[in-house]
mmCIF file of C-alpha atoms in Angstrom:
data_model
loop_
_atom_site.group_PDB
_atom_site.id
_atom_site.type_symbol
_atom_site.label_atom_id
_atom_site.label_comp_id
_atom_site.label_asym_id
_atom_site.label_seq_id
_atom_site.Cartn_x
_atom_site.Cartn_y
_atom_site.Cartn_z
ATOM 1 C CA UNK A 1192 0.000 0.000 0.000
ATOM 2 C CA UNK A 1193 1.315 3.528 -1.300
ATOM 3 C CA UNK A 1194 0.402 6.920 0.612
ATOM 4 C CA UNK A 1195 0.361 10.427 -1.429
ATOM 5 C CA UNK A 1196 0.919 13.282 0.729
ATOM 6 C CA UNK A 1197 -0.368 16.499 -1.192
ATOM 7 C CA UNK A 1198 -0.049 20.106 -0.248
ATOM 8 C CA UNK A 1199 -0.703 22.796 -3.012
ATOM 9 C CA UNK A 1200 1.716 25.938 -3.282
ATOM 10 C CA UNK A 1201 1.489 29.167 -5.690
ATOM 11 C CA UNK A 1202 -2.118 29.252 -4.851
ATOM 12 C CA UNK A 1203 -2.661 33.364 -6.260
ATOM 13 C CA UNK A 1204 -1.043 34.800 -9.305
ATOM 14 C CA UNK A 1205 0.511 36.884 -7.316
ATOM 15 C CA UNK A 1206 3.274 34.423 -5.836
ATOM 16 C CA UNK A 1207 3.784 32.398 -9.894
ATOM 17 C CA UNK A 1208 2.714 32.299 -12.870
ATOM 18 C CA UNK A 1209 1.311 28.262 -11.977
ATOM 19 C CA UNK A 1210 -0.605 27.111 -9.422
ATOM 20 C CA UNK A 1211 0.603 23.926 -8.043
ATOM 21 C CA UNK A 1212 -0.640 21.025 -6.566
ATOM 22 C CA UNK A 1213 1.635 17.725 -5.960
ATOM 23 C CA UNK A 1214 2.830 15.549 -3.330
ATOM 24 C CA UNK A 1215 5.337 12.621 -2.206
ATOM 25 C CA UNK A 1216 4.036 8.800 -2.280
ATOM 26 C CA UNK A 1217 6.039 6.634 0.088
ATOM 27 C CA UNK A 1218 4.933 2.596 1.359
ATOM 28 C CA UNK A 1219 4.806 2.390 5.066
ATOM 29 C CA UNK A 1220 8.121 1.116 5.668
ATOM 30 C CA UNK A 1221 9.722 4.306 3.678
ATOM 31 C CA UNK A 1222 7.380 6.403 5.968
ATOM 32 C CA UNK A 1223 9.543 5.074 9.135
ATOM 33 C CA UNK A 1224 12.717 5.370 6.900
ATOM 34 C CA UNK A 1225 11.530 9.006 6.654
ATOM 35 C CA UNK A 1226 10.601 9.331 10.176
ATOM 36 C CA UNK A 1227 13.990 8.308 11.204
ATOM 37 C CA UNK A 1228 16.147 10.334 8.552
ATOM 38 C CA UNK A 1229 14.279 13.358 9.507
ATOM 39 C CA UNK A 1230 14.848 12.533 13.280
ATOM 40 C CA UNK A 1231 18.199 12.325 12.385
ATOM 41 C CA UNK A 1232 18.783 15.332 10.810
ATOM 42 C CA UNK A 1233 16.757 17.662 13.623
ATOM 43 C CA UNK A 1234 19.230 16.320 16.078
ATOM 44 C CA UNK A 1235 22.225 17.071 13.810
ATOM 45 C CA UNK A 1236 21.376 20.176 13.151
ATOM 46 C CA UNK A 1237 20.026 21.246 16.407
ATOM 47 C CA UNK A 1238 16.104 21.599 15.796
ATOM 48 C CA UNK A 1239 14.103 22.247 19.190
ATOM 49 C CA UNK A 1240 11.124 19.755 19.485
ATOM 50 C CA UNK A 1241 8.460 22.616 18.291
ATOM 51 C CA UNK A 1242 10.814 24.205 15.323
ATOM 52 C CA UNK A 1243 9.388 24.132 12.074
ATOM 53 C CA UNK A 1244 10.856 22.474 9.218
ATOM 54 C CA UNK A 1245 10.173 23.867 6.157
ATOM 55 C CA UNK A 1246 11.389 25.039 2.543
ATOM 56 C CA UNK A 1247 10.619 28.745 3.575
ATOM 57 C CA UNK A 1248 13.504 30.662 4.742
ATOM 58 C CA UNK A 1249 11.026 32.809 7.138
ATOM 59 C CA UNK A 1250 10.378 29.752 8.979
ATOM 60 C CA UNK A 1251 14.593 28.644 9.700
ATOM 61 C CA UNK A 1252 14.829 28.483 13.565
ATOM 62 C CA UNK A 1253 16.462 31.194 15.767
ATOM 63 C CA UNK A 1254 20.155 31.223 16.365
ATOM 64 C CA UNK A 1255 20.491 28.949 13.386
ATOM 65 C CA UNK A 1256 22.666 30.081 10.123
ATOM 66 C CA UNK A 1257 21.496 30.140 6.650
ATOM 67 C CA UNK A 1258 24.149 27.784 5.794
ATOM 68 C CA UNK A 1259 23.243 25.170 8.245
ATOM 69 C CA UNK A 1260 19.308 25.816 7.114
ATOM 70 C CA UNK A 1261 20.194 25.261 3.354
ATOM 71 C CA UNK A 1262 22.662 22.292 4.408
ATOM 72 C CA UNK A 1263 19.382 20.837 6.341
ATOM 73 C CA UNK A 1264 16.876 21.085 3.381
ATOM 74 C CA UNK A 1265 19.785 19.491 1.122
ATOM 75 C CA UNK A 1266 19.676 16.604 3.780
ATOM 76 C CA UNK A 1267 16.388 15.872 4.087
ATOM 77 C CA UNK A 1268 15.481 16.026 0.352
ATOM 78 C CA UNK A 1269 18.431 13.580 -0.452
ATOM 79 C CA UNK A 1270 17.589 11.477 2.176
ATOM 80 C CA UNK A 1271 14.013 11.101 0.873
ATOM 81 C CA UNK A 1272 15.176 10.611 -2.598
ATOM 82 C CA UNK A 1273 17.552 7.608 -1.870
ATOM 83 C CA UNK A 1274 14.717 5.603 0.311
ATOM 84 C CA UNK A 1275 12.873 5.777 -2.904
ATOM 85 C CA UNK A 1276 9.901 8.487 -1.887
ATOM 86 C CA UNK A 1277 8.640 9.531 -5.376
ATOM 87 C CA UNK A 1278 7.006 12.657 -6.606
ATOM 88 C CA UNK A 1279 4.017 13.706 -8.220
ATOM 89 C CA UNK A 1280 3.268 17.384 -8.941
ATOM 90 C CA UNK A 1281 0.361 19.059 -10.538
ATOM 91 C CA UNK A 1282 0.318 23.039 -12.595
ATOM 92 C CA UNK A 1283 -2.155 25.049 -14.290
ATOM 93 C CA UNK A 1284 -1.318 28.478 -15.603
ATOM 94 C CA UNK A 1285 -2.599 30.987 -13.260
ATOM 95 C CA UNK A 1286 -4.663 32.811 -16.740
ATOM 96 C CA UNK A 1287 -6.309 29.661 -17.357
ATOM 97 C CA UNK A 1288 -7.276 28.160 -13.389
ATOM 98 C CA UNK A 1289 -9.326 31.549 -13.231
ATOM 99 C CA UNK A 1290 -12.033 29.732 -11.032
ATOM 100 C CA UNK A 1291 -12.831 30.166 -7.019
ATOM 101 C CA UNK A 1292 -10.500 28.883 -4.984
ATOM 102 C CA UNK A 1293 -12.316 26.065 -4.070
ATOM 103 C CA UNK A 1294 -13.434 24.898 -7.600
ATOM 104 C CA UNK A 1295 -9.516 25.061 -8.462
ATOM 105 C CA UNK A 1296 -8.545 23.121 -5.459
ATOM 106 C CA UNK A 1297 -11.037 21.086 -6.292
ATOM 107 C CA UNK A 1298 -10.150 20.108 -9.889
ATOM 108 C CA UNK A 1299 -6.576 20.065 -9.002
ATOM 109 C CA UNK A 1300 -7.051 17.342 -5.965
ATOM 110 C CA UNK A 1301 -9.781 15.327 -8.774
ATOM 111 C CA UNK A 1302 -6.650 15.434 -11.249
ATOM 112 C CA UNK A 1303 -3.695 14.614 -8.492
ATOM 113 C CA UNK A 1304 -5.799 11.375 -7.194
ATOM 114 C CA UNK A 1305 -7.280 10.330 -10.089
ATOM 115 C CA UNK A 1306 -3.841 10.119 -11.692
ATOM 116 C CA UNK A 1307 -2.281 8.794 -8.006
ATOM 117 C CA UNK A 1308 -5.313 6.055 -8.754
ATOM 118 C CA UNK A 1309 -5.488 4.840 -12.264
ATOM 119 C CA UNK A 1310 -1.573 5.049 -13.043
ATOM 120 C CA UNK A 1311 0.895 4.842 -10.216
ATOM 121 C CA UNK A 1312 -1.750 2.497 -8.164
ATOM 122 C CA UNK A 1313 -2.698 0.466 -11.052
ATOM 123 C CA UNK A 1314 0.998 -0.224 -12.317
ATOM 124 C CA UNK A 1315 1.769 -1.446 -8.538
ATOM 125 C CA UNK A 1316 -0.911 -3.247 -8.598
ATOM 126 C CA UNK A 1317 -1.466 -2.101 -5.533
ATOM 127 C CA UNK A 1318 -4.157 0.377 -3.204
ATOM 128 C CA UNK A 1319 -2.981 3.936 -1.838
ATOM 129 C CA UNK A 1320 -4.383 6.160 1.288
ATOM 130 C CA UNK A 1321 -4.490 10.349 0.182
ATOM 131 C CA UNK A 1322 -3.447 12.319 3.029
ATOM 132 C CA UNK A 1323 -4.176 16.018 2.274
ATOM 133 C CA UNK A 1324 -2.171 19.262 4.016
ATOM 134 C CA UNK A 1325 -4.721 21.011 5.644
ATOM 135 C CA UNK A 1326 -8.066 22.687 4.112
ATOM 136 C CA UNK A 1327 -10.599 24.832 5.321
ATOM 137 C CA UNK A 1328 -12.689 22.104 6.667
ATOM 138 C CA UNK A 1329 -15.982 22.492 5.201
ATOM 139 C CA UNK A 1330 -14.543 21.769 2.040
ATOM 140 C CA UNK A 1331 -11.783 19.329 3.034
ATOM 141 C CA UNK A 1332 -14.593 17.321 4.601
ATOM 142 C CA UNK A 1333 -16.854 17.693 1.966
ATOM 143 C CA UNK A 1334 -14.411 16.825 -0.789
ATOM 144 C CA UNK A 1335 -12.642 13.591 1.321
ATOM 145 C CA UNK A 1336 -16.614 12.103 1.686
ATOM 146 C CA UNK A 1337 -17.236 12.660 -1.840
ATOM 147 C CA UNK A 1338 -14.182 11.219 -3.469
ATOM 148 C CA UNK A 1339 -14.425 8.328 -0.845
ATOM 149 C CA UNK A 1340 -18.595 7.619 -1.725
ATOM 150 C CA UNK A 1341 -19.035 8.907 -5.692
ATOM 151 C CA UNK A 1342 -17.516 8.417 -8.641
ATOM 152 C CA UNK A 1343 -15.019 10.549 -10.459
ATOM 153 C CA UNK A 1344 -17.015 12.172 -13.425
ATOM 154 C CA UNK A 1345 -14.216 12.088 -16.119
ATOM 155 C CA UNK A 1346 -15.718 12.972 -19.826
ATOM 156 C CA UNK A 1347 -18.781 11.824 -19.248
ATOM 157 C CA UNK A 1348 -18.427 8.702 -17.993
ATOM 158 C CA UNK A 1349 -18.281 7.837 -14.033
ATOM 159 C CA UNK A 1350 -15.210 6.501 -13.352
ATOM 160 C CA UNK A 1351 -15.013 5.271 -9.424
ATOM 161 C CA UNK A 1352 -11.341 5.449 -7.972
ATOM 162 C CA UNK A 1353 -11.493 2.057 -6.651
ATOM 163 C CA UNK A 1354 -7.910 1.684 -5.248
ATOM 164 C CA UNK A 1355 -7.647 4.615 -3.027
ATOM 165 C CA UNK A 1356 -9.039 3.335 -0.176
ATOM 166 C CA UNK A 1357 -8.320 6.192 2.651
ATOM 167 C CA UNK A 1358 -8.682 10.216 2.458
ATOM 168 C CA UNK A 1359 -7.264 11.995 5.963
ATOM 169 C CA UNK A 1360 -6.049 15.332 6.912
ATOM 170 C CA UNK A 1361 -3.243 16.657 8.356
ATOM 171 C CA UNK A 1362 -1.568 19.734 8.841
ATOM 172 C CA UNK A 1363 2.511 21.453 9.851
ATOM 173 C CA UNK A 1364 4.492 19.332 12.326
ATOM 174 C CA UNK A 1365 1.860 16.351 12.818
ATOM 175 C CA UNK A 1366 4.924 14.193 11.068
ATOM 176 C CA UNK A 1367 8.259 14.401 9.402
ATOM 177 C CA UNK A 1368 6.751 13.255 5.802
ATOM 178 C CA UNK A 1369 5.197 16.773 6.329
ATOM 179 C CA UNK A 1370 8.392 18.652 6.465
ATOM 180 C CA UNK A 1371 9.427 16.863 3.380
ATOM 181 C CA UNK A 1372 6.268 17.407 1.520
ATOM 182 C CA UNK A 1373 6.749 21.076 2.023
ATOM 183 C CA UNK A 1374 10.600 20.531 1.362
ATOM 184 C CA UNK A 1375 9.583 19.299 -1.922
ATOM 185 C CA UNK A 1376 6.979 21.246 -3.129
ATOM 186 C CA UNK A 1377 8.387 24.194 -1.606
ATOM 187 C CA UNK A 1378 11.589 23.934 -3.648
ATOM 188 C CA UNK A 1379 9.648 22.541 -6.726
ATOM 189 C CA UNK A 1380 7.693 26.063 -6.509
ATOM 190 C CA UNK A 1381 10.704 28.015 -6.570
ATOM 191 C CA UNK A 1382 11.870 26.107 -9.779
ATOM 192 C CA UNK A 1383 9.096 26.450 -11.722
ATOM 193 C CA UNK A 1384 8.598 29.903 -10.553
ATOM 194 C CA UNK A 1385 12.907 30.405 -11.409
ATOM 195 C CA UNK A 1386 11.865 28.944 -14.968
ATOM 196 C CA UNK A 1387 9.699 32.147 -15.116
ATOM 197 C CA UNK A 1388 12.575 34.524 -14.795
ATOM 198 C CA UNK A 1389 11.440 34.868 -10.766
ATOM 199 C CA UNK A 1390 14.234 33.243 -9.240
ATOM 200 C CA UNK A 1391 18.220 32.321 -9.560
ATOM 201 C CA UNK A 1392 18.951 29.923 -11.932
ATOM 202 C CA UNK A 1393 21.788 28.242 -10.050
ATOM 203 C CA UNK A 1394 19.813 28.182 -6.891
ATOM 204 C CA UNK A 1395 16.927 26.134 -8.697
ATOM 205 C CA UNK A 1396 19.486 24.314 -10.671
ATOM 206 C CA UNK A 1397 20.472 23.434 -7.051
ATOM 207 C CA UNK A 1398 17.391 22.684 -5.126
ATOM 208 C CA UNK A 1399 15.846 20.333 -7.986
ATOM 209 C CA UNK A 1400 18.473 17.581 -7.800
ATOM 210 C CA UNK A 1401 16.831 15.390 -5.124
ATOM 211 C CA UNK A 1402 13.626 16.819 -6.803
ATOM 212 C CA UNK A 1403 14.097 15.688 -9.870
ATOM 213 C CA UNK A 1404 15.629 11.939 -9.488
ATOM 214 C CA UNK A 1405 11.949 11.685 -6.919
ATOM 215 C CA UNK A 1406 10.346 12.518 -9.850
ATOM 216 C CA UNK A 1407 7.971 9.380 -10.819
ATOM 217 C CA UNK A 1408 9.205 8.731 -14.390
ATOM 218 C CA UNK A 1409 9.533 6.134 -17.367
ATOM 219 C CA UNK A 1410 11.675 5.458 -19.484
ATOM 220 C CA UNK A 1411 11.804 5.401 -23.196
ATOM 221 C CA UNK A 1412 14.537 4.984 -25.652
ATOM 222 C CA UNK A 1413 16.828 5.501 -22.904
ATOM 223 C CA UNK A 1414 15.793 8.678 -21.586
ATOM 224 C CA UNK A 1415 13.528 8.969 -18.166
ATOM 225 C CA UNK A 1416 10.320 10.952 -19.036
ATOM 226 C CA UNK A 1417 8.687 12.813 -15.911
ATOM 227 C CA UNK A 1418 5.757 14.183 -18.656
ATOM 228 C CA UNK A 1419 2.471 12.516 -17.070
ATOM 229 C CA UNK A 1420 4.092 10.392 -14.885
ATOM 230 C CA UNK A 1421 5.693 12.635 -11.897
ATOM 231 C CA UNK A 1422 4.617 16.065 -13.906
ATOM 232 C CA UNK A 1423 0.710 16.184 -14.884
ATOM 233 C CA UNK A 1424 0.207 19.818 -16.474
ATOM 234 C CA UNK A 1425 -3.129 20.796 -17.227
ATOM 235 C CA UNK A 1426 -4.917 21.495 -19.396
ATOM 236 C CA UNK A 1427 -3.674 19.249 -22.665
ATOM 237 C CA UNK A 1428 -4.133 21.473 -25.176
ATOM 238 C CA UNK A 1429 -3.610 25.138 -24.381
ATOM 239 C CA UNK A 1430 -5.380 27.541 -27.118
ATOM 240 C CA UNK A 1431 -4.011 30.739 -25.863
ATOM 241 C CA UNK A 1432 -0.478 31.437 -27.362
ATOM 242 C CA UNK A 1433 0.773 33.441 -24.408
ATOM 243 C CA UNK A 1434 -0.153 30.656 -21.856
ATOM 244 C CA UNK A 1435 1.240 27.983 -24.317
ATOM 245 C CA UNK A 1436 4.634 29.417 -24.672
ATOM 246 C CA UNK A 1437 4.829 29.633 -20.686
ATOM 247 C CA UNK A 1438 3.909 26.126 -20.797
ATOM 248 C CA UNK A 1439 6.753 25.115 -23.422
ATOM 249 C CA UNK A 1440 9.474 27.638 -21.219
ATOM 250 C CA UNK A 1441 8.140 25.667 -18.032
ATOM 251 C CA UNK A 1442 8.905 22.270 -20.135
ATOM 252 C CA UNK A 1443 11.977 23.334 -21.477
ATOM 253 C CA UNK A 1444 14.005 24.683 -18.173
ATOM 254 C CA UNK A 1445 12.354 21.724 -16.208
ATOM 255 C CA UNK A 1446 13.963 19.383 -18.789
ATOM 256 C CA UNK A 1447 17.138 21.636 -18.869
ATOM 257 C CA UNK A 1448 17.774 21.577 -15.000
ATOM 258 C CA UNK A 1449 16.814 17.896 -14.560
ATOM 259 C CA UNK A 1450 19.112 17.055 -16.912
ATOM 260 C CA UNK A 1451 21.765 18.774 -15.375
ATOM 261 C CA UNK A 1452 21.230 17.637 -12.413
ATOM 262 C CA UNK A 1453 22.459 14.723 -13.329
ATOM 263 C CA UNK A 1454 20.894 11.784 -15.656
ATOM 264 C CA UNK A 1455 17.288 13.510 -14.860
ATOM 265 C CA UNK A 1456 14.581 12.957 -16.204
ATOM 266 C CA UNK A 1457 12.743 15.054 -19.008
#
């Protein structure tokens, strides 16, 4: 059995040109493998019992240097990658997702777990648990009943996710897969948003290594493809040229940096 952790990031134009959604799936014993790394690196690093751990700089712990807080992040994303946590990620351009935020959440979640469901779950063979970073609760609740009880409406046809057999909440410092969601996505965000001209290149080029080896992917012809597998971008077909060409610059310095970062995927 697989568990997807998912937390969303970019979530008004204001902070990137995407909106993301995406998360980390890891099988129980990886969880523990997590829990332990993560202990590890807290006590190497000197994290009080009630520090956060988290991609954003605002939340480093007093007293401790930037260089230790970078060196920290580095740890813990590595760590992840080599027990074999893998990661999915979801983006929409910010023109197109133009919907309330809680029709966008929505559709993003309905695209994260239906993909979590009929391809990672069904190539395992295997049934998964969702475990969502906290929502307003009204709609958390509402949308973990519904996906749980009704069928998926996808192009017309009712398609029920039959081997996702759990939906929970959680929220900041209830576990160390958590921290390493937000690690993830957090330094995911600031790549895509970097592949936007909002960012350092080197600093992205950086941060995505872990990232991008975590990155579910196949391969083909001898390359690993993270292009619906580990990266779902929606929609398919973008009619807007603007929004199309950010789509091809996200592609291109997402392949560019992966590469780079050493037999990545594209």
């Amino acid at each position: 059995m697989y568990w997807l952790f998912a937390d969303e990031t970019n979530t008004q134009p204001s902070q990137g040109t995407f909106f993301i959604y995406g998360g980390l799936i890891a099988s129980a014993d990886q969880i523990a493998q997590v829990h332990e790394s993560i202990s590890r690196i807290r006590r190497e690093f000197n994290f009080k019992d009630s520090d956060q751990f988290k991609f954003q700089t605002a939340s480093r712990p007093d007293g401790m240097s930037i260089e230790d807080w970078s060196a920290a992040k580095k740890a813990a994303l590595e760590a992840a990658q080599l027990i074999g946590v893998e990661m999915l990620a979801y983006v929409v351009h910010h023109g197109i997702a133009k919907s309330g935020n809680e029709v966008r959440m929505e559709y993003a979640l309905n695209t994260l777990v239906s993909h979590f469901n009929f391809n990672y779950l069904a190539e395992k063979n295997s049934f998964g648990a969702l475990c969502i970073d906290r929502l307003d609760e009204a709609f958390g609740y509402r949308y973990m009943r519904e996906r749980f009880q009704t069928p998926l409406s996808v192009q017309g046809r009712k398609a029920p996710l039959e081997r996702v057999i759990h939906y929970s909440m959680t929220c900041d410092g209830a576990s160390h897969m958590s921290s390493v969601v937000d690690l993830a996505i957090g330094g995911f965000r600031y790549c895509v948003n970097s592949a936007m001209g909002a960012g350092k290149e080197e600093v992205a080029r950086d941060i995505l290594k872990p990232i991008a080896k975590m990155m579910w992917s196949k391969e083909r012809d001898g390359k690993n493809y993270i292009g619906e597998y580990g990266l779902v971008k929606r929609p398919v077909m973008v009619m807007v040229d603007s929004y199309r060409e950010d789509y091809e610059e996200l592609t291109r310095v997402l392949t560019s940096l992966s590469n780079e970062a050493g037999d990545g995927p594209e």
